[in-house]
JSON list of C-alpha atoms in Angstrom, two decimals:
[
{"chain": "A", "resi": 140, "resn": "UNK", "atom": "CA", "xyz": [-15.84, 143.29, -51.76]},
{"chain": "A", "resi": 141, "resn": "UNK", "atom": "CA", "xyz": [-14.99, 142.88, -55.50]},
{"chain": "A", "resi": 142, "resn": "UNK", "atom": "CA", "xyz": [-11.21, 142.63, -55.08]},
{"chain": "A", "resi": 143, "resn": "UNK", "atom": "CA", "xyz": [-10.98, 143.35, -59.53]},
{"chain": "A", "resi": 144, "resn": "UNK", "atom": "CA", "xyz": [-12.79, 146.87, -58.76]},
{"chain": "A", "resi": 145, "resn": "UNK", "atom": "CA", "xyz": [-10.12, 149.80, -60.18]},
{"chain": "A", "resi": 146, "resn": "UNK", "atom": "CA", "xyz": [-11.01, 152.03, -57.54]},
{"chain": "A", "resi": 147, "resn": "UNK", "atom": "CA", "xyz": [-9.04, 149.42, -54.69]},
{"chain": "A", "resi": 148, "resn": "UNK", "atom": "CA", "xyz": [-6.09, 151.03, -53.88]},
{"chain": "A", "resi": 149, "resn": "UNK", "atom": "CA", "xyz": [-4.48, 147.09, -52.66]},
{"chain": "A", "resi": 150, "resn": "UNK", "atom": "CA", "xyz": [-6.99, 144.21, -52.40]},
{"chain": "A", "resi": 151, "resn": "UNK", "atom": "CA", "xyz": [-8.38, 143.57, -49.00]},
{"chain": "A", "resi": 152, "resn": "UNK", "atom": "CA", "xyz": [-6.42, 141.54, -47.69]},
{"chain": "A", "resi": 153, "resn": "UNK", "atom": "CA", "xyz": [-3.06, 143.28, -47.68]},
{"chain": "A", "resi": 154, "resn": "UNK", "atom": "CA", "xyz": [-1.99, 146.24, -45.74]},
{"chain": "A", "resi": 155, "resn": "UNK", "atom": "CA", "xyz": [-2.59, 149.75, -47.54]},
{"chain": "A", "resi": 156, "resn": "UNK", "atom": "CA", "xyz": [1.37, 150.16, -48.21]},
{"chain": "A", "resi": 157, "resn": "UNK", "atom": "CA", "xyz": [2.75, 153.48, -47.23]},
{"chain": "A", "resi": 158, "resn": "UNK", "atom": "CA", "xyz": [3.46, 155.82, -50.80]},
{"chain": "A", "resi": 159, "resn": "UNK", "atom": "CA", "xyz": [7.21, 157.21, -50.94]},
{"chain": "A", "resi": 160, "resn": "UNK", "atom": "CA", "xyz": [7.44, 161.20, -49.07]},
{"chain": "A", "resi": 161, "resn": "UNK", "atom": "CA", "xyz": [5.83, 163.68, -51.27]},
{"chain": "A", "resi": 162, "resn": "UNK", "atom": "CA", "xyz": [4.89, 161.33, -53.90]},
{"chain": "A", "resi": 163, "resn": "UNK", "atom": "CA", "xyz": [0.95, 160.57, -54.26]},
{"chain": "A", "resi": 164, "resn": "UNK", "atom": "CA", "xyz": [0.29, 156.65, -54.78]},
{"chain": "A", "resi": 165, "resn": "UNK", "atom": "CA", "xyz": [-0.69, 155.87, -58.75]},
{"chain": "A", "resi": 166, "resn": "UNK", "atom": "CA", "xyz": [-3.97, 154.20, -59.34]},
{"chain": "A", "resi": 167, "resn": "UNK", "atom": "CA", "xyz": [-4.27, 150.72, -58.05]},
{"chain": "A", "resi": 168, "resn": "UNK", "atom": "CA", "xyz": [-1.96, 151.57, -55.00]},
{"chain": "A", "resi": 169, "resn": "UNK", "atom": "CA", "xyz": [1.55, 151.25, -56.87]},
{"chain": "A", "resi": 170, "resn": "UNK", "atom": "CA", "xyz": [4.20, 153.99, -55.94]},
{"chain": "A", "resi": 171, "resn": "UNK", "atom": "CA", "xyz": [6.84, 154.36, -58.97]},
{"chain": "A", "resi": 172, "resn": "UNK", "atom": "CA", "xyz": [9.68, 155.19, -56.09]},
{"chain": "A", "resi": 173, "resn": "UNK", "atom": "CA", "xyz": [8.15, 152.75, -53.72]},
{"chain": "A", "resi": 174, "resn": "UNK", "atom": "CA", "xyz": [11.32, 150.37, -52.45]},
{"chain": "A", "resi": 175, "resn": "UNK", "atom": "CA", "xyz": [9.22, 147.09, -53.94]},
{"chain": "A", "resi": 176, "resn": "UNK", "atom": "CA", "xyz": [9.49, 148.83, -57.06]},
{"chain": "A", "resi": 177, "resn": "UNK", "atom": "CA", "xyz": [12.38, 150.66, -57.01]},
{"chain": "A", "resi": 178, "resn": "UNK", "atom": "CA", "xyz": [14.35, 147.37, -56.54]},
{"chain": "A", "resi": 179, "resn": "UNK", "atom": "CA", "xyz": [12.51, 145.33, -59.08]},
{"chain": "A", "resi": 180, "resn": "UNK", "atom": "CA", "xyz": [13.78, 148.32, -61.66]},
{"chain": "A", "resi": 181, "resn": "UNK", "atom": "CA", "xyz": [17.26, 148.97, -60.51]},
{"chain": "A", "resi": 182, "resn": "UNK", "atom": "CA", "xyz": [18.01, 145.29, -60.67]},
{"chain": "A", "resi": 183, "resn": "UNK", "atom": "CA", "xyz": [16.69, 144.96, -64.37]},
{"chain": "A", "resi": 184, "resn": "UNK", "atom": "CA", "xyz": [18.12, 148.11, -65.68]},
{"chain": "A", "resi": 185, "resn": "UNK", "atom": "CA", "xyz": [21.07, 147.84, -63.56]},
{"chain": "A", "resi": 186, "resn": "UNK", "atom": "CA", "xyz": [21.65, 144.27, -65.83]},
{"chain": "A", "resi": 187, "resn": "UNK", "atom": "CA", "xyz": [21.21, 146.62, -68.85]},
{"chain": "A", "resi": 188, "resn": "UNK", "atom": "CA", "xyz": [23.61, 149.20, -67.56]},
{"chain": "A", "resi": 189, "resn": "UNK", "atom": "CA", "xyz": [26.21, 146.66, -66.78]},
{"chain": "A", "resi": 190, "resn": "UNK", "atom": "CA", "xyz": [25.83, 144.85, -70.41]},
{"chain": "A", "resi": 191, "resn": "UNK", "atom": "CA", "xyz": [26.47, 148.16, -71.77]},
{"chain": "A", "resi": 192, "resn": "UNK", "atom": "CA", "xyz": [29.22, 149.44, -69.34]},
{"chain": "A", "resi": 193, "resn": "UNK", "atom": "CA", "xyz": [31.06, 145.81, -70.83]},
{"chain": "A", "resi": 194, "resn": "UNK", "atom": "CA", "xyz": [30.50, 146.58, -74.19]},
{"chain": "A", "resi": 195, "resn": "UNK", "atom": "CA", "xyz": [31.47, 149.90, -73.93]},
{"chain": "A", "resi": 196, "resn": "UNK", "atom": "CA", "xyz": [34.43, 149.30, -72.08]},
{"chain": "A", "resi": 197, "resn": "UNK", "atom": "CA", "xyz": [35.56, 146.26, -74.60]},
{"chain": "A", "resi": 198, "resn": "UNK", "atom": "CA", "xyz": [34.78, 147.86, -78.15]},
{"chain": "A", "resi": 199, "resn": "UNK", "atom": "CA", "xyz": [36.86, 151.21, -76.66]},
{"chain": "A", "resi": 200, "resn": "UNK", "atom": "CA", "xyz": [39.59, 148.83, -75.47]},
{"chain": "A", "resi": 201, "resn": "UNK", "atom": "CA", "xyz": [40.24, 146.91, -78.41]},
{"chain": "A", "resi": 202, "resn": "UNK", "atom": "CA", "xyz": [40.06, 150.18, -81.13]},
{"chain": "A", "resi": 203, "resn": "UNK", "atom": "CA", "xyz": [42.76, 151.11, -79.11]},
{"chain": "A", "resi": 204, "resn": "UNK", "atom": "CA", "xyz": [44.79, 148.20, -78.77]},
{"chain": "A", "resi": 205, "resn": "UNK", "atom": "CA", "xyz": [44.53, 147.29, -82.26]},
{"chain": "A", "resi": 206, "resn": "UNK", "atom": "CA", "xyz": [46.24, 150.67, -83.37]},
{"chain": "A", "resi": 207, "resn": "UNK", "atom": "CA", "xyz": [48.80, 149.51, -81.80]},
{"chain": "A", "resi": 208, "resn": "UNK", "atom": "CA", "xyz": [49.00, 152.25, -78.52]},
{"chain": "A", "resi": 209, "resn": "UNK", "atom": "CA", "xyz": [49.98, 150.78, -75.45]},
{"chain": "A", "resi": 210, "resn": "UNK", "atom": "CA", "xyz": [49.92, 152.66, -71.83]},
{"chain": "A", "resi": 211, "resn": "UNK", "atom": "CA", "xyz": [53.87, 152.71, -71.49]},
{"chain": "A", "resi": 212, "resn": "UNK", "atom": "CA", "xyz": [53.99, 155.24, -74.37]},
{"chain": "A", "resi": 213, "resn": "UNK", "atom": "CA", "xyz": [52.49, 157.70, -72.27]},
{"chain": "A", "resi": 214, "resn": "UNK", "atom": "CA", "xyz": [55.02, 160.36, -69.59]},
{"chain": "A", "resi": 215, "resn": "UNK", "atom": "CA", "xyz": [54.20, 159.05, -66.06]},
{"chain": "A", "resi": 216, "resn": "UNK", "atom": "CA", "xyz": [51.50, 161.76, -64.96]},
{"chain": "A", "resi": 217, "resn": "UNK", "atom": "CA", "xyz": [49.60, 160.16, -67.94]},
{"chain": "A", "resi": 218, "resn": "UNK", "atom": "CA", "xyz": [50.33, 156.47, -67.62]},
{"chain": "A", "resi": 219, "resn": "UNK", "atom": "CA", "xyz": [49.24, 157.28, -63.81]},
{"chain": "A", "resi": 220, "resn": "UNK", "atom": "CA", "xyz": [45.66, 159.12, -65.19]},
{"chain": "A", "resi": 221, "resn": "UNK", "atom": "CA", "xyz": [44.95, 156.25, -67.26]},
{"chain": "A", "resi": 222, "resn": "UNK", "atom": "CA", "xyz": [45.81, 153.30, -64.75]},
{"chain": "A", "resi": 223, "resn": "UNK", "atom": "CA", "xyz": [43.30, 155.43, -62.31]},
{"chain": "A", "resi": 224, "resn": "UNK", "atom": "CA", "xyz": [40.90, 156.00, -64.88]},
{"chain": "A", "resi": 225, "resn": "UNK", "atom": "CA", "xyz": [40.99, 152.08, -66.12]},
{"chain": "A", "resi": 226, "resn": "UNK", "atom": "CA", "xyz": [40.33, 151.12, -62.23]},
{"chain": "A", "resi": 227, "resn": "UNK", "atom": "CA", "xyz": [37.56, 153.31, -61.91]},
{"chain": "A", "resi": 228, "resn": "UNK", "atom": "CA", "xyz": [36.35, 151.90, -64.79]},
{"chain": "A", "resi": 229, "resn": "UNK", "atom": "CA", "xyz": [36.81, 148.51, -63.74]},
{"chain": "A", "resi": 230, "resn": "UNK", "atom": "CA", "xyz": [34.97, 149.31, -60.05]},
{"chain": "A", "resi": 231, "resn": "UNK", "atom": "CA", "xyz": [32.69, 151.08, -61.54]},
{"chain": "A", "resi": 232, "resn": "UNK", "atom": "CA", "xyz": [31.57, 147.58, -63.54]},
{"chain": "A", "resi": 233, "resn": "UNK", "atom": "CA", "xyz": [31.68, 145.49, -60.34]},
{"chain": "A", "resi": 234, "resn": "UNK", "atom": "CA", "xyz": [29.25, 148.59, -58.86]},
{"chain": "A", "resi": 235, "resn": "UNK", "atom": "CA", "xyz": [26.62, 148.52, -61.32]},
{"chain": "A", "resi": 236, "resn": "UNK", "atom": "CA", "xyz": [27.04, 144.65, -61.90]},
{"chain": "A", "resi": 237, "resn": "UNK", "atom": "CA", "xyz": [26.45, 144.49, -58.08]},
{"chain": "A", "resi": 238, "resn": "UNK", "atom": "CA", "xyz": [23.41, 146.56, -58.23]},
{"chain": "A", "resi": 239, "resn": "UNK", "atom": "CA", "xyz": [21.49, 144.85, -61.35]},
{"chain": "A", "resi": 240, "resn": "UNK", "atom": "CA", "xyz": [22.36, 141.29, -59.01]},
{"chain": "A", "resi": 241, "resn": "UNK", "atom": "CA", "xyz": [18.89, 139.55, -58.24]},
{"chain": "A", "resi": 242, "resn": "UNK", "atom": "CA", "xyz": [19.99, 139.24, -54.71]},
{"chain": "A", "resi": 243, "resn": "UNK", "atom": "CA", "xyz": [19.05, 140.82, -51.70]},
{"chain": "A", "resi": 244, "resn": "UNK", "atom": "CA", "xyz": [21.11, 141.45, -48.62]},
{"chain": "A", "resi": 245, "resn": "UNK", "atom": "CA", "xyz": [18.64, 141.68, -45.84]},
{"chain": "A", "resi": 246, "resn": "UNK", "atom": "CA", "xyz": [15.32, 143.04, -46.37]},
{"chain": "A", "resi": 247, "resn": "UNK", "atom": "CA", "xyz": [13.71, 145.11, -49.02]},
{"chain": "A", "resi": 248, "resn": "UNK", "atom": "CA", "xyz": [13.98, 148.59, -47.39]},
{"chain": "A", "resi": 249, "resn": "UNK", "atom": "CA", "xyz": [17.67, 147.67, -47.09]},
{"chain": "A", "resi": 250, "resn": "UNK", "atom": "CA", "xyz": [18.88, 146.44, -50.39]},
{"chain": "A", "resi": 251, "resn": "UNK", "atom": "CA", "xyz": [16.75, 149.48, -51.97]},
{"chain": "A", "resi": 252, "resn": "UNK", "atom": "CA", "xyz": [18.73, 152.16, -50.33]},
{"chain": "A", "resi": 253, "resn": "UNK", "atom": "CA", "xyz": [22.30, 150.26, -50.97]},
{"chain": "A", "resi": 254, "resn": "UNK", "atom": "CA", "xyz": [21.41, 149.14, -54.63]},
{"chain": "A", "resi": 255, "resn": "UNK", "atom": "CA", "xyz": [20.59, 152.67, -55.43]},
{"chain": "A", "resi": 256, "resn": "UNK", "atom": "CA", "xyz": [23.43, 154.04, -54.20]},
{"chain": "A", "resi": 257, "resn": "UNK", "atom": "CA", "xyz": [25.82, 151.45, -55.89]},
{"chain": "A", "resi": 258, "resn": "UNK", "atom": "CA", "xyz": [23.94, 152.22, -59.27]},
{"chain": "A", "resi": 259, "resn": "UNK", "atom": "CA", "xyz": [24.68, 156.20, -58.76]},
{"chain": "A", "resi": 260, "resn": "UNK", "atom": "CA", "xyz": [28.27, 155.88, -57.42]},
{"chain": "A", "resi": 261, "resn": "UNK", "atom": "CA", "xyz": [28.52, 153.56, -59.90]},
{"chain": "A", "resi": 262, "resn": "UNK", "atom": "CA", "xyz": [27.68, 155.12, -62.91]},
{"chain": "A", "resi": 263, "resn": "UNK", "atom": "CA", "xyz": [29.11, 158.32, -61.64]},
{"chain": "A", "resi": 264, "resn": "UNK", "atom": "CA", "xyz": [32.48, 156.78, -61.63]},
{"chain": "A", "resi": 265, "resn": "UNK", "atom": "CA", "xyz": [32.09, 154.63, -64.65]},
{"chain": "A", "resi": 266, "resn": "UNK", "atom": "CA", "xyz": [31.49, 158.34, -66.33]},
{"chain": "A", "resi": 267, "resn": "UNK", "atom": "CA", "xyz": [34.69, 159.82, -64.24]},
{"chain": "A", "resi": 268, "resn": "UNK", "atom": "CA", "xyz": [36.86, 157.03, -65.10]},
{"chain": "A", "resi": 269, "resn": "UNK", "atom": "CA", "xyz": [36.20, 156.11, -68.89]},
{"chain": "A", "resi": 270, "resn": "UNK", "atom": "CA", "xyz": [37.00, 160.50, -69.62]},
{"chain": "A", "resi": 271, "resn": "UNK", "atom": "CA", "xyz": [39.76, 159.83, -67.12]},
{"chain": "A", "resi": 272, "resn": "UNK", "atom": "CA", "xyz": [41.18, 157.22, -69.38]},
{"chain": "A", "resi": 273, "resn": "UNK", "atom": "CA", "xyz": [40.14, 158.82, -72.68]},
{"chain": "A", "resi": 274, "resn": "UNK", "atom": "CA", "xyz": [42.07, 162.41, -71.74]},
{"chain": "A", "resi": 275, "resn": "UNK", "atom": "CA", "xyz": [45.25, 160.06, -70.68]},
{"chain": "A", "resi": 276, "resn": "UNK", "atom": "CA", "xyz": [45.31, 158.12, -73.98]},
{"chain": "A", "resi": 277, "resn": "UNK", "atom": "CA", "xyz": [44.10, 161.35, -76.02]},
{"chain": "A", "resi": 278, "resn": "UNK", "atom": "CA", "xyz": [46.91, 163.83, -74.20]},
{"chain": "A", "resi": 279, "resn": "UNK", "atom": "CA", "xyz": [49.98, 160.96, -75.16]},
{"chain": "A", "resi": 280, "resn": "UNK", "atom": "CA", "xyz": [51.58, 160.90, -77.97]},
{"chain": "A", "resi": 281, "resn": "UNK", "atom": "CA", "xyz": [50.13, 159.73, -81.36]},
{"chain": "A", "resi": 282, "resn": "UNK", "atom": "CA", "xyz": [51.39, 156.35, -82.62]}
]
């Protein structure tokens, strides 16, 4: 059996892996939602996302503290907003930092389904918080 043939779904010598539900297997035998692969690209996109998220975070931070605004000029339903919105912010970071982490917990199957759910939750509330924290700072008063 010519194990280079294009028409092998998985060489002979390793099990035919099972595709994802409702999702046909690609050429060669590789599922694009398979957990072997959907772990491989959470973890290097999840790096990406997390670079990013920093960046994002620090360039916003410093505009604002370099005008000069500081949190205590806001009433205290706004001060509250943006401390809420800044933690978010900052969970949301150790989230998606979490989930680009080359390390796995127990087994594949495992660390797919929680690293996939730390990347959504994560990015959800990175999104929630950072508008959270814009609408407090944008709402004070101008300085």
């Amino acid at each position: 059996m010519n194990e280079t043939d294009p028409t092998l779904r998985t060489p002979a010598s390793s099990p035919d892996p099972a595709p994802t539900v409702g999702q046909p297997p690609l050429p060669g035998g590789r599922d694009l939602m398979g957990p072997v692969e959907n772990l491989q690209r959470i973890m290097w996109t999840g790096t990406l996302w997390f670079v990013g998220g920093v960046v994002a975070v620090a360039v916003a931070f410093a505009a604002v503290l370099l005008s000069g605004w500081r949190p205590e000029l806001l009433s205290t339903p706004g001060e509250v907003l943006f401390w809420v919105g800044a933690g978010a912010v900052a969970l949301s970071l150790g989230l998606i930092g979490w989930s680009g982490c080359p390390i796995l917990e127990v087994s594949v199957p495992v660390s797919d389904r929680n690293k996939t759910k730390t990347m959504q939750f994560g990015t959800a509330i990175f999104l929630v918080g950072s508008a959270a924290t814009m609408l407090a700072v944008l709402l004070g008063p101008a300085s």
